Amino acid sequence: MAALSFLSLLLILLLLPLCLLLLLSLIVRPRPVKIPLKNRHVFITGGSSGIGLALAHRAAAEGARVSILARSPDKLEEAKRAIRLATGIDVATFSADVRDFDALRRAAEEAGPVDLLLVNQGVVVAEELAKQGLDEVRFVIDVNLIGGFNMIKAFLPAMKARTDRRPASIALVSSQAGQVGIYGYTAYSASKFGLRGLAEALQQEVIADDIHVSLVFPPDTDTPGLAEENKRRPLLTSVIAGSSGAMKVDEVAEKALNGIKSGSFIVPCNFEGYLLAIVTAGLSPQRSYVMAFVEVVSASILRLTALFFQWNWYSSIEKWHAQSKQQL
Ligand SMILES: NC(=O)C1=CN([C@@H]2O[C@H](COP(=O)(O)OP(=O)(O)OC[C@H]3O[C@@H](n4cnc5c(N)ncnc54)[C@H](OP(=O)(O)O)[C@@H]3O)[C@@H](O)[C@H]2O)C=CC1
Ligand SMILES: CCCCCCCCCCCCCCCC(=O)[C@@H](N)CO
């Protein structure tokens, strides 16, 4: 009798997760998709430096036709030369500011239809809002968020009308600071959270055109942009951002492109990124029933983990304030 009930308990314990997996495999939306890159047109903003440049290298090496856009013509030329040296492939360059919609429209016309639009440009000025000027807040939001709108508005019409009817993609490079607000990042986090709202809504609008949206969430990444940021970044910003391991730019580019090719809506880049993706899943679309299963099963334990992180961060903030009072 005892053996029988033990067996039936075991069966139920096995059956329940299997039923959940089966259910999730039936309901996850949008449906899974693959985005091929070979011989397709990949257009990367901020492609002359850091993550964008690494993405351009990798896309070219995978046999895509690559275009890069940024402001400085010199940096664009330098990037073009470096990619030619490494891969033998010539990328097309476009010098424009993402805040200038007319310039983007001209670039879109010249570039022709794009299969993967990678909105990667970004700026950050890390500082407490009380100290920061509104001009800097506007600058960060204009480049990171409105720049994203401008790019999509300029390139979407030709993407929708493309003759290559294979699945296409719009990928936005956010940041882990676009999943959780961080000290010193009021403007930056707002701009990157904003991209998520844009992406969730846009995915519903372009699914019928077989266009698939991805959001990439890197942690601190070793780039010229981060070196510049570090000159002024508040200590607390660095301490809290240090909760997630720093990454090399090539690793981020690899994770990002793999996530985009597999059609993932949320693309984490490291282990902490997976935890963040699960704990902030909310009402985001999810194509993978396996990830959906992990989200459903681990929701409460990860929420508890998140509360411990906040506890730790607020302890650092309190300690920092206590120390700076002592020094007065
Ligand atoms: N490095 C990091 O720690 C992390 C970065 N990210 C995000 O990844 C993206 C890339 O960052 P990273 O590689 O560090 O940045 P970099 O500063 O190294 O490069 C930024 C690129 O964007 C271009 N750019 C900047 N402003 C504009 C503009 N107004 N119009 C057009 N192009 C512009 C730059 O060229 P130019 O100046 O010539 O215009 C350059 O090509 C950003 O969105 C950033 O927020 C996310 C998480 C972590
Ligand atoms: C469930 C528990 C989750 C645990 C993980 C929490 C880790 C959060 C760390 C956030 C790091 C943000 C770095 C942003 C860097 C950036 O965007 C700038 N450097 C841009 O230049």
Short mmCIF file of C-alpha atoms and ligand atoms in Angstrom, two decimals:
data_model
loop_
_atom_site.label_atom_id
_atom_site.label_comp_id
_atom_site.label_asym_id
_atom_site.label_seq_id
_atom_site.Cartn_x
_atom_site.Cartn_y
_atom_site.Cartn_z
CA MET A 1 0.00 0.00 0.00
CA ALA A 2 2.75 2.43 1.04
CA ALA A 3 4.76 1.46 -2.01
CA LEU A 4 1.75 2.11 -4.22
CA SER A 5 1.08 5.58 -2.84
CA PHE A 6 4.78 6.39 -3.12
CA LEU A 7 4.66 5.38 -6.76
CA SER A 8 1.56 7.44 -7.45
CA LEU A 9 3.13 10.43 -5.69
CA LEU A 10 6.20 10.06 -7.89
CA LEU A 11 3.99 9.82 -10.95
CA ILE A 12 2.10 12.97 -10.02
CA LEU A 13 5.36 14.82 -9.31
CA LEU A 14 6.62 13.86 -12.75
CA LEU A 15 3.33 14.34 -14.50
CA LEU A 16 2.61 17.83 -13.20
CA PRO A 17 5.71 19.47 -14.70
CA LEU A 18 5.21 17.52 -17.91
CA CYS A 19 1.63 18.76 -18.20
CA LEU A 20 2.82 22.31 -17.53
CA LEU A 21 5.50 21.98 -20.23
CA LEU A 22 2.93 20.63 -22.67
CA LEU A 23 0.50 23.43 -21.89
CA LEU A 24 3.22 26.07 -22.29
CA SER A 25 4.41 24.56 -25.58
CA LEU A 26 0.87 25.09 -26.88
CA ILE A 27 0.34 28.66 -25.68
CA VAL A 28 3.67 30.55 -25.88
CA ARG A 29 3.42 33.43 -28.35
CA PRO A 30 4.73 34.68 -30.65
CA ARG A 31 5.66 31.30 -32.15
CA PRO A 32 9.36 30.34 -32.27
CA VAL A 33 11.27 31.70 -35.27
CA LYS A 34 14.80 31.70 -36.71
CA ILE A 35 16.34 34.80 -38.29
CA PRO A 36 18.94 33.82 -40.91
CA LEU A 37 21.81 36.31 -41.36
CA LYS A 38 23.80 34.88 -44.27
CA ASN A 39 23.55 37.14 -47.34
CA ARG A 40 21.15 39.45 -45.54
CA HIS A 41 21.43 43.17 -44.83
CA VAL A 42 22.35 44.03 -41.23
CA PHE A 43 22.25 47.75 -40.35
CA ILE A 44 23.91 48.73 -37.06
CA THR A 45 23.73 52.13 -35.38
CA GLY A 46 26.70 52.99 -33.19
CA GLY A 47 28.59 50.48 -35.33
CA SER A 48 31.87 52.41 -35.17
CA SER A 49 32.74 51.59 -31.54
CA GLY A 50 32.34 49.13 -28.68
CA ILE A 51 29.42 46.70 -28.81
CA GLY A 52 28.18 47.97 -32.19
CA LEU A 53 31.61 47.50 -33.78
CA ALA A 54 31.89 43.96 -32.34
CA LEU A 55 28.40 43.20 -33.71
CA ALA A 56 29.46 44.49 -37.13
CA HIS A 57 32.59 42.28 -37.10
CA ARG A 58 30.58 39.22 -36.16
CA ALA A 59 27.72 39.82 -38.61
CA ALA A 60 30.24 40.34 -41.45
CA ALA A 61 32.07 37.15 -40.46
CA GLU A 62 28.74 35.29 -40.60
CA GLY A 63 28.26 36.33 -44.22
CA ALA A 64 25.86 39.24 -43.80
CA ARG A 65 26.01 42.48 -45.78
CA VAL A 66 26.73 45.05 -43.09
CA SER A 67 26.07 48.80 -42.84
CA ILE A 68 27.09 50.92 -39.88
CA LEU A 69 25.86 54.36 -38.83
CA ALA A 70 27.37 56.85 -36.36
CA ARG A 71 28.23 60.55 -36.23
CA SER A 72 32.01 60.75 -36.58
CA PRO A 73 33.17 59.98 -40.18
CA ASP A 74 36.70 59.33 -38.88
CA LYS A 75 35.59 56.63 -36.45
CA LEU A 76 33.42 55.09 -39.21
CA GLU A 77 36.40 54.92 -41.59
CA GLU A 78 38.57 53.40 -38.85
CA ALA A 79 35.91 50.76 -38.15
CA LYS A 80 35.52 49.99 -41.85
CA ARG A 81 39.29 49.49 -42.14
CA ALA A 82 39.41 47.23 -39.07
CA ILE A 83 36.55 45.04 -40.34
CA ARG A 84 38.12 44.77 -43.80
CA LEU A 85 41.42 43.74 -42.22
CA ALA A 86 39.80 41.07 -40.04
CA THR A 87 37.22 39.64 -42.46
CA GLY A 88 38.10 40.89 -45.94
CA ILE A 89 34.61 42.36 -46.15
CA ASP A 90 33.70 45.97 -46.89
CA VAL A 91 30.93 47.49 -44.78
CA ALA A 92 28.90 50.50 -45.91
CA THR A 93 29.14 53.56 -43.67
CA PHE A 94 26.59 56.27 -42.93
CA SER A 95 27.48 59.42 -41.03
CA ALA A 96 24.37 60.73 -39.27
CA ASP A 97 23.05 61.67 -35.85
CA VAL A 98 20.10 59.50 -34.73
CA ARG A 99 18.47 62.71 -33.46
CA ASP A 100 18.23 63.98 -37.05
CA PHE A 101 15.24 62.20 -38.62
CA ASP A 102 15.73 63.67 -42.11
CA ALA A 103 19.33 62.43 -42.17
CA LEU A 104 18.12 58.95 -41.17
CA ARG A 105 15.50 58.97 -43.91
CA ARG A 106 18.20 59.76 -46.46
CA ALA A 107 20.40 56.99 -45.03
CA ALA A 108 17.49 54.52 -45.24
CA GLU A 109 16.87 55.41 -48.87
CA GLU A 110 20.54 55.00 -49.76
CA ALA A 111 20.98 51.78 -47.78
CA GLY A 112 17.99 49.95 -49.25
CA PRO A 113 15.85 47.39 -47.39
CA VAL A 114 17.27 46.06 -44.13
CA ASP A 115 16.71 42.53 -42.76
CA LEU A 116 18.16 43.09 -39.29
CA LEU A 117 17.97 46.61 -37.88
CA LEU A 118 20.23 46.84 -34.83
CA VAL A 119 19.53 49.96 -32.79
CA ASN A 120 22.63 50.05 -30.61
CA GLN A 121 23.72 53.69 -30.32
CA GLY A 122 23.68 54.96 -26.78
CA VAL A 123 25.10 57.54 -24.42
CA VAL A 124 25.25 57.69 -20.66
CA VAL A 125 26.04 60.46 -18.20
CA ALA A 126 26.00 58.84 -14.77
CA GLU A 127 25.17 61.37 -12.06
CA GLU A 128 22.64 61.95 -9.28
CA LEU A 129 19.57 63.72 -10.71
CA ALA A 130 19.84 66.45 -8.04
CA LYS A 131 23.24 67.40 -9.49
CA GLN A 132 22.45 66.79 -13.13
CA GLY A 133 21.21 69.44 -15.56
CA LEU A 134 18.02 68.81 -17.51
CA ASP A 135 20.01 69.37 -20.69
CA GLU A 136 21.92 66.17 -19.92
CA VAL A 137 18.73 64.27 -19.09
CA ARG A 138 17.26 65.35 -22.43
CA PHE A 139 20.46 64.44 -24.26
CA VAL A 140 20.43 60.86 -22.92
CA ILE A 141 16.73 60.34 -23.64
CA ASP A 142 16.99 61.94 -27.11
CA VAL A 143 19.87 59.74 -28.26
CA ASN A 144 18.86 56.46 -26.59
CA LEU A 145 15.05 56.50 -26.80
CA ILE A 146 13.93 59.09 -29.38
CA GLY A 147 16.91 57.99 -31.51
CA GLY A 148 15.40 54.49 -31.46
CA PHE A 149 12.01 55.83 -32.59
CA ASN A 150 13.68 57.86 -35.35
CA MET A 151 15.59 54.82 -36.63
CA ILE A 152 12.53 52.58 -36.65
CA LYS A 153 10.32 55.22 -38.30
CA ALA A 154 12.96 55.76 -41.00
CA PHE A 155 13.67 52.07 -41.74
CA LEU A 156 10.40 50.23 -41.04
CA PRO A 157 8.53 51.15 -44.27
CA ALA A 158 11.16 49.47 -46.49
CA MET A 159 11.43 46.53 -44.08
CA LYS A 160 7.70 45.92 -44.34
CA ALA A 161 7.87 46.17 -48.14
CA ARG A 162 10.97 43.94 -48.48
CA THR A 163 11.01 41.40 -51.29
CA ASP A 164 13.12 38.93 -49.24
CA ARG A 165 10.15 37.39 -47.46
CA ARG A 166 12.20 35.51 -44.85
CA PRO A 167 11.70 36.60 -41.20
CA ALA A 168 13.29 39.98 -40.41
CA SER A 169 14.28 41.51 -37.08
CA ILE A 170 14.50 44.77 -35.18
CA ALA A 171 16.88 44.48 -32.22
CA LEU A 172 17.32 47.16 -29.59
CA VAL A 173 20.35 47.27 -27.29
CA SER A 174 19.06 48.18 -23.84
CA SER A 175 21.10 47.49 -20.65
CA GLN A 176 20.63 45.63 -17.39
CA ALA A 177 19.97 49.18 -16.13
CA GLY A 178 16.86 48.93 -18.36
CA GLN A 179 15.61 46.05 -16.18
CA VAL A 180 16.32 47.58 -12.78
CA GLY A 181 16.74 51.25 -11.85
CA ILE A 182 20.23 52.06 -10.56
CA TYR A 183 21.70 54.94 -8.52
CA GLY A 184 23.17 57.58 -10.86
CA TYR A 185 21.18 56.31 -13.84
CA THR A 186 17.83 58.15 -13.58
CA ALA A 187 18.01 59.42 -17.17
CA TYR A 188 19.82 56.37 -18.54
CA SER A 189 17.52 53.82 -16.88
CA ALA A 190 14.46 55.80 -18.00
CA SER A 191 15.72 55.78 -21.59
CA LYS A 192 16.46 52.04 -21.50
CA PHE A 193 13.20 51.08 -19.73
CA GLY A 194 11.51 53.19 -22.42
CA LEU A 195 12.98 50.95 -25.11
CA ARG A 196 11.23 48.00 -23.49
CA GLY A 197 7.80 49.63 -23.73
CA LEU A 198 8.55 50.52 -27.33
CA ALA A 199 9.67 46.96 -28.10
CA GLU A 200 6.71 45.20 -26.45
CA ALA A 201 4.17 47.36 -28.27
CA LEU A 202 6.06 47.28 -31.58
CA GLN A 203 6.27 43.47 -31.59
CA GLN A 204 2.48 43.27 -31.61
CA GLU A 205 2.33 45.77 -34.47
CA VAL A 206 4.90 44.13 -36.78
CA ILE A 207 4.29 40.42 -36.16
CA ALA A 208 2.03 40.25 -39.24
CA ASP A 209 4.96 41.48 -41.36
CA ASP A 210 7.08 38.60 -40.04
CA ILE A 211 9.31 41.13 -38.24
CA HIS A 212 10.59 40.00 -34.85
CA VAL A 213 11.74 42.29 -32.06
CA SER A 214 14.62 41.56 -29.69
CA LEU A 215 15.86 43.48 -26.66
CA VAL A 216 19.48 42.93 -25.61
CA PHE A 217 20.43 43.54 -21.97
CA PRO A 218 24.22 43.74 -21.48
CA PRO A 219 25.91 44.30 -18.10
CA ASP A 220 28.98 46.60 -17.82
CA THR A 221 30.97 45.89 -20.99
CA ASP A 222 34.56 46.77 -21.70
CA THR A 223 34.13 49.49 -24.40
CA PRO A 224 35.37 53.03 -25.12
CA GLY A 225 31.93 54.19 -23.93
CA LEU A 226 32.40 52.57 -20.51
CA ALA A 227 35.94 54.00 -20.18
CA GLU A 228 34.49 57.46 -20.82
CA GLU A 229 31.61 56.86 -18.38
CA ASN A 230 33.97 55.69 -15.64
CA LYS A 231 35.70 59.08 -15.54
CA ARG A 232 32.65 60.57 -13.76
CA ARG A 233 30.59 57.62 -12.56
CA PRO A 234 29.52 57.91 -8.90
CA LEU A 235 31.07 55.26 -6.64
CA LEU A 236 27.62 53.87 -5.71
CA THR A 237 26.77 53.39 -9.38
CA SER A 238 29.89 51.28 -9.82
CA VAL A 239 29.22 49.32 -6.62
CA ILE A 240 25.64 48.44 -7.61
CA ALA A 241 26.51 47.77 -11.27
CA GLY A 242 29.26 45.47 -9.94
CA SER A 243 26.53 43.05 -8.76
CA SER A 244 26.60 41.79 -12.34
CA GLY A 245 29.90 40.59 -13.75
CA ALA A 246 31.59 42.80 -16.36
CA MET A 247 31.88 41.36 -19.87
CA LYS A 248 34.20 41.51 -22.85
CA VAL A 249 32.72 43.17 -25.88
CA ASP A 250 33.10 40.09 -28.13
CA GLU A 251 31.21 37.90 -25.68
CA VAL A 252 28.34 40.42 -25.58
CA ALA A 253 28.23 40.57 -29.38
CA GLU A 254 28.16 36.76 -29.58
CA LYS A 255 25.33 36.41 -27.03
CA ALA A 256 23.42 39.25 -28.69
CA LEU A 257 23.61 37.86 -32.22
CA ASN A 258 22.77 34.32 -31.10
CA GLY A 259 19.74 35.61 -29.19
CA ILE A 260 18.59 37.68 -32.15
CA LYS A 261 19.04 34.79 -34.62
CA SER A 262 16.97 32.52 -32.40
CA GLY A 263 14.23 35.16 -32.30
CA SER A 264 14.32 35.67 -28.52
CA PHE A 265 12.40 38.74 -27.36
CA ILE A 266 14.59 39.14 -24.25
CA VAL A 267 18.30 38.49 -24.79
CA PRO A 268 20.35 38.21 -21.56
CA CYS A 269 24.14 38.20 -21.83
CA ASN A 270 25.45 36.63 -18.59
CA PHE A 271 24.23 34.55 -15.64
CA GLU A 272 22.91 37.57 -13.69
CA GLY A 273 21.20 38.57 -16.93
CA TYR A 274 19.27 35.29 -16.96
CA LEU A 275 18.12 35.91 -13.38
CA LEU A 276 17.07 39.46 -14.30
CA ALA A 277 15.24 38.23 -17.41
CA ILE A 278 13.24 35.73 -15.37
CA VAL A 279 12.47 38.03 -12.45
CA THR A 280 11.35 40.89 -14.76
CA ALA A 281 9.49 38.66 -17.23
CA GLY A 282 6.14 40.28 -16.35
CA LEU A 283 3.90 40.38 -19.41
CA SER A 284 6.67 40.20 -21.99
CA PRO A 285 6.20 37.88 -24.93
CA GLN A 286 8.04 34.54 -24.62
CA ARG A 287 8.64 32.23 -27.57
CA SER A 288 10.43 29.42 -25.73
CA TYR A 289 8.27 27.05 -23.72
CA VAL A 290 11.35 25.91 -21.80
CA MET A 291 12.13 29.47 -20.68
CA ALA A 292 8.42 29.99 -19.95
CA PHE A 293 8.56 26.89 -17.73
CA VAL A 294 11.61 28.21 -15.87
CA GLU A 295 9.85 31.58 -15.40
CA VAL A 296 6.69 30.02 -13.98
CA VAL A 297 8.52 27.62 -11.66
CA SER A 298 11.18 29.99 -10.30
CA ALA A 299 9.17 33.23 -10.00
CA SER A 300 8.83 33.35 -6.23
CA ILE A 301 12.35 32.22 -5.32
CA LEU A 302 13.83 34.77 -7.71
CA ARG A 303 11.63 37.53 -6.27
CA LEU A 304 13.08 36.61 -2.88
CA THR A 305 16.60 36.75 -4.35
CA ALA A 306 15.81 40.17 -5.83
CA LEU A 307 14.74 41.45 -2.39
CA PHE A 308 18.11 40.32 -1.01
CA PHE A 309 19.87 42.27 -3.76
CA GLN A 310 17.89 45.41 -2.86
CA TRP A 311 18.74 44.84 0.83
CA ASN A 312 22.41 44.66 -0.09
CA TRP A 313 22.26 47.76 -2.32
CA TYR A 314 20.44 49.86 0.30
CA SER A 315 23.04 48.77 2.88
CA SER A 316 25.78 50.14 0.61
CA ILE A 317 23.85 53.40 0.17
CA GLU A 318 23.37 53.78 3.95
CA LYS A 319 27.03 53.01 4.60
CA TRP A 320 28.13 55.52 2.00
CA HIS A 321 25.96 58.26 3.53
CA ALA A 322 27.23 57.46 7.04
CA GLN A 323 30.83 57.70 5.83
CA SER A 324 30.35 60.95 3.93
CA LYS A 325 28.72 62.51 7.04
CA GLN A 326 31.74 61.48 9.13
CA GLN A 327 34.08 63.14 6.68
CA LEU A 328 32.26 66.49 7.03
N1 LIG B 1 29.47 49.45 -22.37
C1 LIG B 1 28.59 49.14 -21.43
O1 LIG B 1 28.95 48.97 -20.24
C2 LIG B 1 27.16 48.94 -21.78
C3 LIG B 1 26.59 49.50 -22.92
N2 LIG B 1 25.27 49.32 -23.18
C4 LIG B 1 24.65 49.92 -24.34
O2 LIG B 1 25.25 49.40 -25.50
C5 LIG B 1 25.26 50.38 -26.55
C6 LIG B 1 26.68 50.55 -27.05
O3 LIG B 1 27.50 50.97 -25.98
P1 LIG B 1 29.09 51.05 -26.10
O4 LIG B 1 29.55 50.10 -27.11
O5 LIG B 1 29.62 51.02 -24.73
O6 LIG B 1 29.23 52.57 -26.65
P2 LIG B 1 30.44 53.38 -27.29
O7 LIG B 1 30.42 54.72 -26.64
O8 LIG B 1 31.71 52.61 -27.29
O9 LIG B 1 29.92 53.55 -28.79
C7 LIG B 1 28.76 54.26 -29.05
C8 LIG B 1 28.46 54.28 -30.53
O10 LIG B 1 27.27 55.01 -30.76
C9 LIG B 1 27.53 56.10 -31.66
N3 LIG B 1 26.68 57.23 -31.31
C10 LIG B 1 26.65 57.92 -30.14
N4 LIG B 1 25.76 58.90 -30.19
C11 LIG B 1 25.21 58.86 -31.43
C12 LIG B 1 24.24 59.64 -32.10
N5 LIG B 1 23.66 60.69 -31.50
N6 LIG B 1 23.89 59.31 -33.36
C13 LIG B 1 24.48 58.27 -33.98
N7 LIG B 1 25.42 57.50 -33.39
C14 LIG B 1 25.78 57.80 -32.14
C15 LIG B 1 29.02 56.36 -31.48
O11 LIG B 1 29.63 57.02 -32.57
P3 LIG B 1 29.73 58.65 -32.68
O12 LIG B 1 30.13 59.15 -31.33
O13 LIG B 1 30.74 58.90 -33.74
O14 LIG B 1 28.36 59.09 -33.09
C16 LIG B 1 29.55 54.95 -31.34
O15 LIG B 1 29.64 54.34 -32.60
C17 LIG B 1 24.66 51.63 -25.93
O16 LIG B 1 23.30 51.70 -26.26
C18 LIG B 1 24.85 51.42 -24.44
O17 LIG B 1 23.89 52.11 -23.69
C19 LIG B 1 24.47 48.56 -22.36
C20 LIG B 1 24.99 47.99 -21.23
C21 LIG B 1 26.36 48.13 -20.85
C1 LIG B 2 16.98 38.04 -9.17
C2 LIG B 2 18.18 38.75 -8.85
C3 LIG B 2 18.84 39.48 -9.95
C4 LIG B 2 20.29 39.69 -9.66
C5 LIG B 2 21.12 40.47 -10.61
C6 LIG B 2 21.17 41.92 -10.35
C7 LIG B 2 22.29 42.58 -11.04
C8 LIG B 2 21.96 43.98 -11.46
C9 LIG B 2 23.15 44.73 -11.96
C10 LIG B 2 22.80 45.80 -12.92
C11 LIG B 2 23.99 46.27 -13.70
C12 LIG B 2 23.70 47.39 -14.63
C13 LIG B 2 24.90 47.78 -15.46
C14 LIG B 2 24.55 48.70 -16.56
C15 LIG B 2 25.76 49.17 -17.32
C16 LIG B 2 25.47 50.15 -18.38
O1 LIG B 2 24.48 50.10 -19.05
C17 LIG B 2 26.47 51.23 -18.61
N1 LIG B 2 27.78 50.84 -18.31
C18 LIG B 2 26.39 51.77 -20.00
O2 LIG B 2 27.57 52.28 -20.47
#
